[in-house]
PDB file of N, CA, C and O in Angstrom:
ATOM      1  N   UNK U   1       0.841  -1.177   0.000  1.00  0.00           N
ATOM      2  CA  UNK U   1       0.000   0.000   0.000  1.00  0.00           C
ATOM      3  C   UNK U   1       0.887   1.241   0.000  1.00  0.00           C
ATOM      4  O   UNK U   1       2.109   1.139  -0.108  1.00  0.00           O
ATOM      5  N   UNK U   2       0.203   2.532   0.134  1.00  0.00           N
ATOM      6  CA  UNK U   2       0.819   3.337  -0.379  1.00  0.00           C
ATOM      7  C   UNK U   2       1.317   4.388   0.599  1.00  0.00           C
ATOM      8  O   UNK U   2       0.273   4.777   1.121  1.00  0.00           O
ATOM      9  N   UNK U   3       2.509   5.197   1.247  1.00  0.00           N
ATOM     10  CA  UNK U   3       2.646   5.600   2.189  1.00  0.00           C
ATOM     11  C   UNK U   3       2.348   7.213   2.234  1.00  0.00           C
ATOM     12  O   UNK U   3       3.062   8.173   2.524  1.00  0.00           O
ATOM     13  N   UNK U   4       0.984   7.091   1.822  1.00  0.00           N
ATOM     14  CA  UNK U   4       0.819   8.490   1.465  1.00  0.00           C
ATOM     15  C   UNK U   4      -0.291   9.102   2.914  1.00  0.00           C
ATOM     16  O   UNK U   4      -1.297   8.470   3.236  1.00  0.00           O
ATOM     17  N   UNK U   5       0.058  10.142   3.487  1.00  0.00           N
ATOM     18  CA  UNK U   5      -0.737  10.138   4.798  1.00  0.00           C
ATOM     19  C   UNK U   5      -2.298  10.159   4.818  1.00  0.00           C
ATOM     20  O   UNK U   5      -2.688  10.164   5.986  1.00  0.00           O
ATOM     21  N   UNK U   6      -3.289  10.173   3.946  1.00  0.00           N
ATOM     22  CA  UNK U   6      -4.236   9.709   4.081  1.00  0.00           C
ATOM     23  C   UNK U   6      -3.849   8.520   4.435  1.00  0.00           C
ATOM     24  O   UNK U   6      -4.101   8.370   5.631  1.00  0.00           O
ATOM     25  N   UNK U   7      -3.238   7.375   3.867  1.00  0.00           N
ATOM     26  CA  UNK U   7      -3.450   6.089   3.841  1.00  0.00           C
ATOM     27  C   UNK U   7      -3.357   5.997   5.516  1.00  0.00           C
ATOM     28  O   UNK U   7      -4.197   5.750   6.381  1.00  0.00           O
ATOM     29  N   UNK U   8      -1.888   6.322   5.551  1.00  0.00           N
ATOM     30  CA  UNK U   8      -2.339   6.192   7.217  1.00  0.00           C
ATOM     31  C   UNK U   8      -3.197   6.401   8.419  1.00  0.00           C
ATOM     32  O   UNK U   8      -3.501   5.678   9.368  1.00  0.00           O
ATOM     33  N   UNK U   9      -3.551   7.876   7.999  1.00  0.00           N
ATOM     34  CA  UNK U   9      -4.451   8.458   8.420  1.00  0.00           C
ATOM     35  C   UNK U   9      -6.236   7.681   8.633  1.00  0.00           C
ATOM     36  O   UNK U   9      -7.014   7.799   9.580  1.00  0.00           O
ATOM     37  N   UNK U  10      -6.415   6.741   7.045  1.00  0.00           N
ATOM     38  CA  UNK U  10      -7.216   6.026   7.062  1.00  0.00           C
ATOM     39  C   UNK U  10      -7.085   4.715   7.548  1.00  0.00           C
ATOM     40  O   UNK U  10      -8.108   4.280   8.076  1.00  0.00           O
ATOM     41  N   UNK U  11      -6.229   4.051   7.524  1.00  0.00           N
ATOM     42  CA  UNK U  11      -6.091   2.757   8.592  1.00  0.00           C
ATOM     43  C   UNK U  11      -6.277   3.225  10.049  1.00  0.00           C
ATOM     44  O   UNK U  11      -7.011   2.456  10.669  1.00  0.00           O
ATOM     45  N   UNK U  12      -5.859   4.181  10.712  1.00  0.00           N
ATOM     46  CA  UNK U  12      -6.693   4.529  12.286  1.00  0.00           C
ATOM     47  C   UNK U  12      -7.741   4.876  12.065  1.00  0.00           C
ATOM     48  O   UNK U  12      -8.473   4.239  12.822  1.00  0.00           O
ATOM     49  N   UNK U  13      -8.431   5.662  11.342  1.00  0.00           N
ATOM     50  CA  UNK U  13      -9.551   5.537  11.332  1.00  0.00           C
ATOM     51  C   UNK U  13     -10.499   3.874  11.121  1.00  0.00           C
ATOM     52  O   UNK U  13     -11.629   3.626  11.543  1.00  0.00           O
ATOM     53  N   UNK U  14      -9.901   3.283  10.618  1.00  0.00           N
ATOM     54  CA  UNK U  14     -10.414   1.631  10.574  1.00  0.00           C
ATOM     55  C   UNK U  14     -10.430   0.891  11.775  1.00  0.00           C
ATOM     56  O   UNK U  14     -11.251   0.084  12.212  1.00  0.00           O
ATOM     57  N   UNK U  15      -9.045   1.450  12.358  1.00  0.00           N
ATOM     58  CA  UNK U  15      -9.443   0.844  13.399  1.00  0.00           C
ATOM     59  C   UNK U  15     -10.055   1.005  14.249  1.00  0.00           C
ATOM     60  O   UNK U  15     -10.250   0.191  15.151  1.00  0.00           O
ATOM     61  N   UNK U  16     -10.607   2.355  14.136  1.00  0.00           N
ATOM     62  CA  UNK U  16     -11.514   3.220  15.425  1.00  0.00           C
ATOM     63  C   UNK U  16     -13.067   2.791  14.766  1.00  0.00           C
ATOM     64  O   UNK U  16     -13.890   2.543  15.647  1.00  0.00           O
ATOM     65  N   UNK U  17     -13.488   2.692  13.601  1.00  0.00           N
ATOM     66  CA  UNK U  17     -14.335   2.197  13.001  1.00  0.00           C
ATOM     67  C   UNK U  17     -14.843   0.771  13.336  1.00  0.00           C
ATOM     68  O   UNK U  17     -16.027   0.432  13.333  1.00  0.00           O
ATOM     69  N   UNK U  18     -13.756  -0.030  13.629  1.00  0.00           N
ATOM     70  CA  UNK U  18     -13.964  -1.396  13.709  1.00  0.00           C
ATOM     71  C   UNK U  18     -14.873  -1.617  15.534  1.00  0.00           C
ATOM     72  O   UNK U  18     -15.317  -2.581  16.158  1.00  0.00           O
ATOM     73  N   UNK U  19     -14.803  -0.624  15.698  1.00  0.00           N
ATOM     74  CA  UNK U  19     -14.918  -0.615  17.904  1.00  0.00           C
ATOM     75  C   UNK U  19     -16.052  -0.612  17.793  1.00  0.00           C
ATOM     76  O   UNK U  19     -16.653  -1.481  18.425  1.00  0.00           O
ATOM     77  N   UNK U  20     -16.951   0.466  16.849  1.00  0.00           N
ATOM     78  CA  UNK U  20     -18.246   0.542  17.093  1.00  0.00           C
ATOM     79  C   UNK U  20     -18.833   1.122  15.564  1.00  0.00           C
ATOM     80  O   UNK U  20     -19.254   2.235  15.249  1.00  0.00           O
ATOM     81  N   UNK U  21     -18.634  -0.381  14.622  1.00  0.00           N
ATOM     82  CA  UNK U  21     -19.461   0.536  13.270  1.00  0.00           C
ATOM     83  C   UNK U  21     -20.824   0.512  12.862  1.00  0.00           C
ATOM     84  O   UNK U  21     -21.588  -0.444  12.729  1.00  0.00           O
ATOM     85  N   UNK U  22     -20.962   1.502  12.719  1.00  0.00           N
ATOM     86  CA  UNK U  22     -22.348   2.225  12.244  1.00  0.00           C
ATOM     87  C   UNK U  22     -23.324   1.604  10.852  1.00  0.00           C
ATOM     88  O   UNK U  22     -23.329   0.415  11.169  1.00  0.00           O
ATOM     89  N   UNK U  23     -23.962   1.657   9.818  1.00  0.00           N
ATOM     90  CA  UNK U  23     -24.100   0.742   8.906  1.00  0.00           C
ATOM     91  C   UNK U  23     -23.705   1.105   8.150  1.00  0.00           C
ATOM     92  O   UNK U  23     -23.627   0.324   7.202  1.00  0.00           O
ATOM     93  N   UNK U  24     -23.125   2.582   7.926  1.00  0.00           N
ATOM     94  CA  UNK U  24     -22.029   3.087   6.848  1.00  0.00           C
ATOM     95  C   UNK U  24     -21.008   2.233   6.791  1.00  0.00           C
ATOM     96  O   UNK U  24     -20.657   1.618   5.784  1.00  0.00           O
ATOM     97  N   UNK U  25     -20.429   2.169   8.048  1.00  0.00           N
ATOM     98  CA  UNK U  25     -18.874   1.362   8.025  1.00  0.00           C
ATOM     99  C   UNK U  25     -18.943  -0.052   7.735  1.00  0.00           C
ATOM    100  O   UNK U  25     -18.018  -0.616   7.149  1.00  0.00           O
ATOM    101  N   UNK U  26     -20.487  -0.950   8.294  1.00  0.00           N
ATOM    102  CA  UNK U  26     -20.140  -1.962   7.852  1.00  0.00           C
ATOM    103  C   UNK U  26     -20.630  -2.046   6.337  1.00  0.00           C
ATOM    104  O   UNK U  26     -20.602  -3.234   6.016  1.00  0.00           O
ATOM    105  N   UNK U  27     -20.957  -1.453   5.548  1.00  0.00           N
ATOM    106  CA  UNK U  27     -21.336  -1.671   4.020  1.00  0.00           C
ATOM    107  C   UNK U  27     -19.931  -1.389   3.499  1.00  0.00           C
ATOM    108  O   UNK U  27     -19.545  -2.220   2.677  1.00  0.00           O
ATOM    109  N   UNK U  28     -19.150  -0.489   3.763  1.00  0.00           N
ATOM    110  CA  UNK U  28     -17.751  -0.244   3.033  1.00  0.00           C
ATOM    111  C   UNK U  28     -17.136  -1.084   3.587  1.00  0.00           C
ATOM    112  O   UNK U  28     -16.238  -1.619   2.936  1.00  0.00           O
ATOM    113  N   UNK U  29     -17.401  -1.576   5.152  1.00  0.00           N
ATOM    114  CA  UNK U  29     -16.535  -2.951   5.203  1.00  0.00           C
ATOM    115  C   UNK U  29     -16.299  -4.251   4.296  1.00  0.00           C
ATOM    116  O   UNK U  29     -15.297  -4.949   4.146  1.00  0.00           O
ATOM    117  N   UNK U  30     -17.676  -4.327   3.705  1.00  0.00           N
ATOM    118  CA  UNK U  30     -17.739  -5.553   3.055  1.00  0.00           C
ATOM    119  C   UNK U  30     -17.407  -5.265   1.702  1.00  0.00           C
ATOM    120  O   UNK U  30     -17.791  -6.214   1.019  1.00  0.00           O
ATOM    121  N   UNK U  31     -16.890  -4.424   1.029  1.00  0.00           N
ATOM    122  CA  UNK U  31     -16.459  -3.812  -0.655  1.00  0.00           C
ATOM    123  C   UNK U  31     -14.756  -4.302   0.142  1.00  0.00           C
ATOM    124  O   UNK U  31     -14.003  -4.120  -0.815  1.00  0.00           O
ATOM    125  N   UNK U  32     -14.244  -4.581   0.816  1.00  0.00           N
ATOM    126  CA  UNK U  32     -12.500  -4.831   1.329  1.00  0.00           C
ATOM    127  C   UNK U  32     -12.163  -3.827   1.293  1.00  0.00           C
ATOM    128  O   UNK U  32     -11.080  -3.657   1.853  1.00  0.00           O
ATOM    129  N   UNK U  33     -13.002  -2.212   0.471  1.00  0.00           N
ATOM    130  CA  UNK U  33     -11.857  -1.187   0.757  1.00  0.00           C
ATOM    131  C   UNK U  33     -12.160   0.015   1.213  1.00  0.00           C
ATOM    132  O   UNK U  33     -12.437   1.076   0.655  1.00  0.00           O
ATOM    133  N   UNK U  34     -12.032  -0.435   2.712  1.00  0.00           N
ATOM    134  CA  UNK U  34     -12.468   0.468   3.510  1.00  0.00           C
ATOM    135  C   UNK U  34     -11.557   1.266   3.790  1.00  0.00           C
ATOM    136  O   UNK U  34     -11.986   2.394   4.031  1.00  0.00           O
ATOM    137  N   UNK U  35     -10.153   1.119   3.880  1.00  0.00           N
ATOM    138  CA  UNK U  35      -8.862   1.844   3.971  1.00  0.00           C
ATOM    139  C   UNK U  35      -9.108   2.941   2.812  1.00  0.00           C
ATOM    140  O   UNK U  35      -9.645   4.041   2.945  1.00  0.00           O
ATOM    141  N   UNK U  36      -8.517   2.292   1.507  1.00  0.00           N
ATOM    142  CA  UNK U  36      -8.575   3.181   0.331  1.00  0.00           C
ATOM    143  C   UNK U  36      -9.805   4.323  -0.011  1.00  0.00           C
ATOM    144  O   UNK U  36      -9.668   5.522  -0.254  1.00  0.00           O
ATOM    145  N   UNK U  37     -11.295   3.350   0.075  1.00  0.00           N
ATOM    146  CA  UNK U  37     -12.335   4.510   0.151  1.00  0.00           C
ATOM    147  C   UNK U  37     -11.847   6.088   1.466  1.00  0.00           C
ATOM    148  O   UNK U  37     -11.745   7.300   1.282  1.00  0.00           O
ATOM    149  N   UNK U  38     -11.711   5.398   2.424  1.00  0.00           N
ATOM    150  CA  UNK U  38     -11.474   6.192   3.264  1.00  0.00           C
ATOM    151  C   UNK U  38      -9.994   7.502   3.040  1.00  0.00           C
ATOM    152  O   UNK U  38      -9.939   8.730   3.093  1.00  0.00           O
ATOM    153  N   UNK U  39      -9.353   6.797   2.876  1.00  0.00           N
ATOM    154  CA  UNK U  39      -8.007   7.786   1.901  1.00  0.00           C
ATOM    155  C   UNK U  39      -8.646   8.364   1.063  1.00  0.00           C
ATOM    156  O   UNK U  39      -8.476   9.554   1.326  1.00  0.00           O
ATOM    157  N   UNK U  40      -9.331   8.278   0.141  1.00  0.00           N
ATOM    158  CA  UNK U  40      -9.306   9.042  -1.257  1.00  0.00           C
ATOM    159  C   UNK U  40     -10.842  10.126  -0.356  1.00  0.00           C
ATOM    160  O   UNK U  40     -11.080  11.189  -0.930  1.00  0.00           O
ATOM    161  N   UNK U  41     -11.504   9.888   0.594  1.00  0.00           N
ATOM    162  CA  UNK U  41     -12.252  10.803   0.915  1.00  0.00           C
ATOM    163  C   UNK U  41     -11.244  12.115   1.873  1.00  0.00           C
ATOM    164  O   UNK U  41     -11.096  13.332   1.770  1.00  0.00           O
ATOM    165  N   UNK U  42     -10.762  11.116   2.719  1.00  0.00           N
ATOM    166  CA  UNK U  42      -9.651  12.253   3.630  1.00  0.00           C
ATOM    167  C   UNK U  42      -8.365  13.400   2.321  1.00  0.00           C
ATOM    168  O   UNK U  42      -7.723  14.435   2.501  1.00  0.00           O
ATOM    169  N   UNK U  43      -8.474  12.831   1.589  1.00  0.00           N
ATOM    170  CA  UNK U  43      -7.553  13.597   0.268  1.00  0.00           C
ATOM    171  C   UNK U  43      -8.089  14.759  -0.235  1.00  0.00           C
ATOM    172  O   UNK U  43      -7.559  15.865  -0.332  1.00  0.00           O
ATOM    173  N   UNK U  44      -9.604  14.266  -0.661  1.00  0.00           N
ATOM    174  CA  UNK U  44     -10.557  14.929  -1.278  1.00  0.00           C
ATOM    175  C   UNK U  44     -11.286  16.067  -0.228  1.00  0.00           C
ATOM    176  O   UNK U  44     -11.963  17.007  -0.647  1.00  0.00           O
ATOM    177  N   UNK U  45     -11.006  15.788   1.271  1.00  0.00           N
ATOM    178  CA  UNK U  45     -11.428  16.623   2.061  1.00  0.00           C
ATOM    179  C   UNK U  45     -10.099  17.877   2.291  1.00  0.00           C
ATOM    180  O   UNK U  45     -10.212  19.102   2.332  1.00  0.00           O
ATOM    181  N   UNK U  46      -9.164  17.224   2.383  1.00  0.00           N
ATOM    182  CA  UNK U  46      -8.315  18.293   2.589  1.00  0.00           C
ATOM    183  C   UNK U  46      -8.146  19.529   1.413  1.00  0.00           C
ATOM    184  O   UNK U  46      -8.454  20.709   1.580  1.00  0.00           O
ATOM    185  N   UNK U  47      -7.539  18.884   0.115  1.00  0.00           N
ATOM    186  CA  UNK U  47      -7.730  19.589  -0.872  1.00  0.00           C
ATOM    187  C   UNK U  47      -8.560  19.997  -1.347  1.00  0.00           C
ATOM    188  O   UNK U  47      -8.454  21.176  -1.685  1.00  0.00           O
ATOM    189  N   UNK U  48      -9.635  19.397  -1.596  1.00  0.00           N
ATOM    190  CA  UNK U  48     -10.707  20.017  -2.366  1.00  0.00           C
ATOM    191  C   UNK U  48     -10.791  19.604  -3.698  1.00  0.00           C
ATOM    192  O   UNK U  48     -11.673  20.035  -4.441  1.00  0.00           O
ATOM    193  N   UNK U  49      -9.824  18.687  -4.111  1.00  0.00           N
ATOM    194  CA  UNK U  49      -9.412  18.831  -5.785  1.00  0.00           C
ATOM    195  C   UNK U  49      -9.032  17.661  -5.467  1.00  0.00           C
ATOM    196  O   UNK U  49      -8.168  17.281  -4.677  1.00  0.00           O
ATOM    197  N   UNK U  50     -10.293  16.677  -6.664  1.00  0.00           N
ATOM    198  CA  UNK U  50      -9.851  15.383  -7.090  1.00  0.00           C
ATOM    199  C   UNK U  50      -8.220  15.240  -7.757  1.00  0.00           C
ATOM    200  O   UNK U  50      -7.373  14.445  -7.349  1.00  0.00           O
ATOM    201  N   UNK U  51      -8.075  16.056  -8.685  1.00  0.00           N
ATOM    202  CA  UNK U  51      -6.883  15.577  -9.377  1.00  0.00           C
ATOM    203  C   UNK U  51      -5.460  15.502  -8.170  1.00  0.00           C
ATOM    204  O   UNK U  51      -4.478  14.766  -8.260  1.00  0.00           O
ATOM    205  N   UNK U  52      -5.675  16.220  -7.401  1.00  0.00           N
ATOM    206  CA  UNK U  52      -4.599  16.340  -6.194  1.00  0.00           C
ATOM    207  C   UNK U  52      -4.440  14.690  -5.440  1.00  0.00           C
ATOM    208  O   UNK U  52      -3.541  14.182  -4.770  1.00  0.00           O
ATOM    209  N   UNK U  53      -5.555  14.270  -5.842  1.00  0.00           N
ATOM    210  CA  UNK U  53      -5.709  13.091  -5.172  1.00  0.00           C
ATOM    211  C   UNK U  53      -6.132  11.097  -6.556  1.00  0.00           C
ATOM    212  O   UNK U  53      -6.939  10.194  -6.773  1.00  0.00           O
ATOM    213  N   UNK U  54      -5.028  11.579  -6.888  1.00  0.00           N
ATOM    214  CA  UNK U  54      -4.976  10.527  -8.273  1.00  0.00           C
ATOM    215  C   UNK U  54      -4.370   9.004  -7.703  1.00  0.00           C
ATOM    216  O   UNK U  54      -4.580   7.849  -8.074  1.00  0.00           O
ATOM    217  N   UNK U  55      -3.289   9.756  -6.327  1.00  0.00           N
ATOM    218  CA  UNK U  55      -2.580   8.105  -5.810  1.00  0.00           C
ATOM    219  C   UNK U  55      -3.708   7.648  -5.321  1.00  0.00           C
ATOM    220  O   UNK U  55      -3.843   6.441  -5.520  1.00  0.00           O
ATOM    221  N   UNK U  56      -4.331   8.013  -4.914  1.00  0.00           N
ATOM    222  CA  UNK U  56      -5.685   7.559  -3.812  1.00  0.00           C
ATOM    223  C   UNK U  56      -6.559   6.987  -4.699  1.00  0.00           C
ATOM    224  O   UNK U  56      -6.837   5.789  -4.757  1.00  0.00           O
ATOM    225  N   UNK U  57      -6.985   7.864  -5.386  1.00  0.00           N
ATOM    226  CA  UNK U  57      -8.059   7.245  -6.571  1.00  0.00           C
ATOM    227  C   UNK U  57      -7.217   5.648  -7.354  1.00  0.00           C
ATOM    228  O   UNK U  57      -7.683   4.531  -7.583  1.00  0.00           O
ATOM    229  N   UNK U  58      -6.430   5.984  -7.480  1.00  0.00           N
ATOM    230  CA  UNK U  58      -5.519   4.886  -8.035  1.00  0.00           C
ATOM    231  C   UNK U  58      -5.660   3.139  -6.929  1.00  0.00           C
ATOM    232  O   UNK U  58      -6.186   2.026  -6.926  1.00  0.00           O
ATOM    233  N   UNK U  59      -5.095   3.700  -6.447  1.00  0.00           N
ATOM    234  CA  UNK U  59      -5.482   2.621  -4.850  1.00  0.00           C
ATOM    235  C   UNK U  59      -6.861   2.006  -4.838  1.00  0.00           C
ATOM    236  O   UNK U  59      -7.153   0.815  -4.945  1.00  0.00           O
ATOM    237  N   UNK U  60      -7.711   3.134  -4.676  1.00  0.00           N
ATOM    238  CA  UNK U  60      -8.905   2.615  -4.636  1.00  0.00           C
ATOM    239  C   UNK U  60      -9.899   2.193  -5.704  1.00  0.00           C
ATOM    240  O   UNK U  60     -10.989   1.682  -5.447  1.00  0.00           O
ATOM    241  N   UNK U  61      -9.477   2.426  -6.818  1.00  0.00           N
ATOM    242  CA  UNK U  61      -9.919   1.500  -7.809  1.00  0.00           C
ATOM    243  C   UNK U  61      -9.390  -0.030  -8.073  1.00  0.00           C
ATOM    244  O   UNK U  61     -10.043  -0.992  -8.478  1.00  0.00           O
ATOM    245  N   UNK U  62      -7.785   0.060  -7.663  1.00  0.00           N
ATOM    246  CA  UNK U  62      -7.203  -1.189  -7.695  1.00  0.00           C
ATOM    247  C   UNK U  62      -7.862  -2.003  -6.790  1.00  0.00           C
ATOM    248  O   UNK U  62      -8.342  -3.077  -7.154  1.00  0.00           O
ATOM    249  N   UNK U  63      -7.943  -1.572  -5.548  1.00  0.00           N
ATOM    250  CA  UNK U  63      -9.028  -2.596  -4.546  1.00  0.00           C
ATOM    251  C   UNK U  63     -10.151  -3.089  -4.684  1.00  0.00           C
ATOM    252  O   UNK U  63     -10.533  -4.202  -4.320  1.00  0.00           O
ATOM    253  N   UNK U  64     -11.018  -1.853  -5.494  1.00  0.00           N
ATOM    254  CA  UNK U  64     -12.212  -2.098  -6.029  1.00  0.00           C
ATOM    255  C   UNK U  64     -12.371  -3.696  -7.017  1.00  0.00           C
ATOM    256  O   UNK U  64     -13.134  -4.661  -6.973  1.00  0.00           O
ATOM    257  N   UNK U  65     -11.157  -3.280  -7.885  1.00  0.00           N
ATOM    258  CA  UNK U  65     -11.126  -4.556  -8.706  1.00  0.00           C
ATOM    259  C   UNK U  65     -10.510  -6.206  -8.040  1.00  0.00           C
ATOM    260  O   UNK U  65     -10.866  -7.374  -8.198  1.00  0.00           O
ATOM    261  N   UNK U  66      -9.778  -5.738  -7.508  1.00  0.00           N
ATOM    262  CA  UNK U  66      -8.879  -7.076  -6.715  1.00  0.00           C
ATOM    263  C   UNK U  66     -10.650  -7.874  -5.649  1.00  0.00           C
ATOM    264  O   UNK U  66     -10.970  -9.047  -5.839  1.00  0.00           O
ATOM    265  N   UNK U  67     -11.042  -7.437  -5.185  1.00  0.00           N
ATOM    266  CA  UNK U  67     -12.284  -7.512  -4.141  1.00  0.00           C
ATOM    267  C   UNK U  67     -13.533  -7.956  -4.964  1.00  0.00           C
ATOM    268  O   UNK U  67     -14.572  -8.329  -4.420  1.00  0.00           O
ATOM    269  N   UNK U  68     -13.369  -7.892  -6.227  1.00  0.00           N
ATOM    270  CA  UNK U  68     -14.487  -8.323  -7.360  1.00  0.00           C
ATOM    271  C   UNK U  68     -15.790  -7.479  -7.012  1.00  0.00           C
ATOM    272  O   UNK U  68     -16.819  -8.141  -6.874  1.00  0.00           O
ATOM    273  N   UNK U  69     -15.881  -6.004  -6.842  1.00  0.00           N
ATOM    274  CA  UNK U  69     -16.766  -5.173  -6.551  1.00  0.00           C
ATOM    275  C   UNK U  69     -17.618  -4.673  -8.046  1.00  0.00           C
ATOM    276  O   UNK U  69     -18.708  -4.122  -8.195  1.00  0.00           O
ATOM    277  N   UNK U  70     -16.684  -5.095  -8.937  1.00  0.00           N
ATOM    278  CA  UNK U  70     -17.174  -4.403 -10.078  1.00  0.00           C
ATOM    279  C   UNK U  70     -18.810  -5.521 -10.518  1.00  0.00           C
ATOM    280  O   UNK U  70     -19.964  -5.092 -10.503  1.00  0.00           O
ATOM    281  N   UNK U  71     -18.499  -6.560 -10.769  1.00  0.00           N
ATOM    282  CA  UNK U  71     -19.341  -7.365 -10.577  1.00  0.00           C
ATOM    283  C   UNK U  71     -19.988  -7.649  -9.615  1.00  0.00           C
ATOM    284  O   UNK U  71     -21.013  -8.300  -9.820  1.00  0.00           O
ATOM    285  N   UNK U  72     -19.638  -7.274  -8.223  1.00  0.00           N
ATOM    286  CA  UNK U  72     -20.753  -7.799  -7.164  1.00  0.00           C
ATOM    287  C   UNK U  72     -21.840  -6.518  -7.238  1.00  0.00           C
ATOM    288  O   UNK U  72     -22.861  -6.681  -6.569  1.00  0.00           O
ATOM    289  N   UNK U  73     -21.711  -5.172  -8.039  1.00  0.00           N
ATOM    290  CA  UNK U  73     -22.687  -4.430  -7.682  1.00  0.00           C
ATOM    291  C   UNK U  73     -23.212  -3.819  -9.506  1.00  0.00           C
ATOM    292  O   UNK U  73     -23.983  -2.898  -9.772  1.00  0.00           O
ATOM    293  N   UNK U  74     -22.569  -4.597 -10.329  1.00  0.00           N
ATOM    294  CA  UNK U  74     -23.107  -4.756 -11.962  1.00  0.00           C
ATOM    295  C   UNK U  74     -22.849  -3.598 -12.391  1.00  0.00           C
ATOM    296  O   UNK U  74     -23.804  -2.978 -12.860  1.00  0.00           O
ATOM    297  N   UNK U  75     -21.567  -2.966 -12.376  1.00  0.00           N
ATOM    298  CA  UNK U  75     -21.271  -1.577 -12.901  1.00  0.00           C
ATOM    299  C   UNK U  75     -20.603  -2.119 -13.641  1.00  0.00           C
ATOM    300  O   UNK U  75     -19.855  -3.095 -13.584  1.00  0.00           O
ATOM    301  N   UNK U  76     -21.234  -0.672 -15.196  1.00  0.00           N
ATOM    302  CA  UNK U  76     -20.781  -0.731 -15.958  1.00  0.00           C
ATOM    303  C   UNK U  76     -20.364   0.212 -17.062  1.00  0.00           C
ATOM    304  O   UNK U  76     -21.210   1.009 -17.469  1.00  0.00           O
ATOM    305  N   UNK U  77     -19.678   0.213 -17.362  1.00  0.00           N
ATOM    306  CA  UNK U  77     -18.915   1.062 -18.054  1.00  0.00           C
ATOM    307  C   UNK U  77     -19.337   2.118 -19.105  1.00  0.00           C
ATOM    308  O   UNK U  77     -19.228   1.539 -20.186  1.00  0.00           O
ATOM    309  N   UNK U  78     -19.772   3.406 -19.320  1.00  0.00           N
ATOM    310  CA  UNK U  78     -20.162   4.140 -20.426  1.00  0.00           C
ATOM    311  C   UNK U  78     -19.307   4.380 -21.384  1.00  0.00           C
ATOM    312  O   UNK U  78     -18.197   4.820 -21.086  1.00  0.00           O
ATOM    313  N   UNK U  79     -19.703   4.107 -22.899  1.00  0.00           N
ATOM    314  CA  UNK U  79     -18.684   4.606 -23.788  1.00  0.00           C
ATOM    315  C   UNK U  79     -19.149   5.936 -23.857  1.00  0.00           C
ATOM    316  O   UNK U  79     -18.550   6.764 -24.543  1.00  0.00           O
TER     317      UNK U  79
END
């Protein structure tokens, strides 16, 4: 993973998540990427600007796919 301080930033938050989650946390629990979602929001909060935040987005699409999310929720692609 990637040592970019969201990331870190979002693994304590996981683990503070994990103590007492809400049904937000457990629905992103079950996509595996609860870290990465969580990074690319803490990125997007600080800056303000998706493009500032491309490692994150990057991450969290890779998880998306590794976790077979693309198919468990039938998204699909626009030309």
């Amino acid at each position: 993973m990637s040592d970019s301080k969201y990331i870190q930033q979002a693994q304590e938050e996981y683990l503070e998540a994990q103590q007492d989650p809400d049904s937000w946390d457990e629905r992103i629990f079950q996509t595996g990427c609860y870290v990465e979602n969580m990074a690319l929001q803490l990125c997007h909060a600080d800056t303000g600007d998706w493009k500032q935040c491309l490692d994150e987005m990057a991450l969290f699409r890779k998880c998306w796919e590794l976790n077979g999310n693309r198919e468990r929720v039938k998204t699909v692609d626009k030309d």
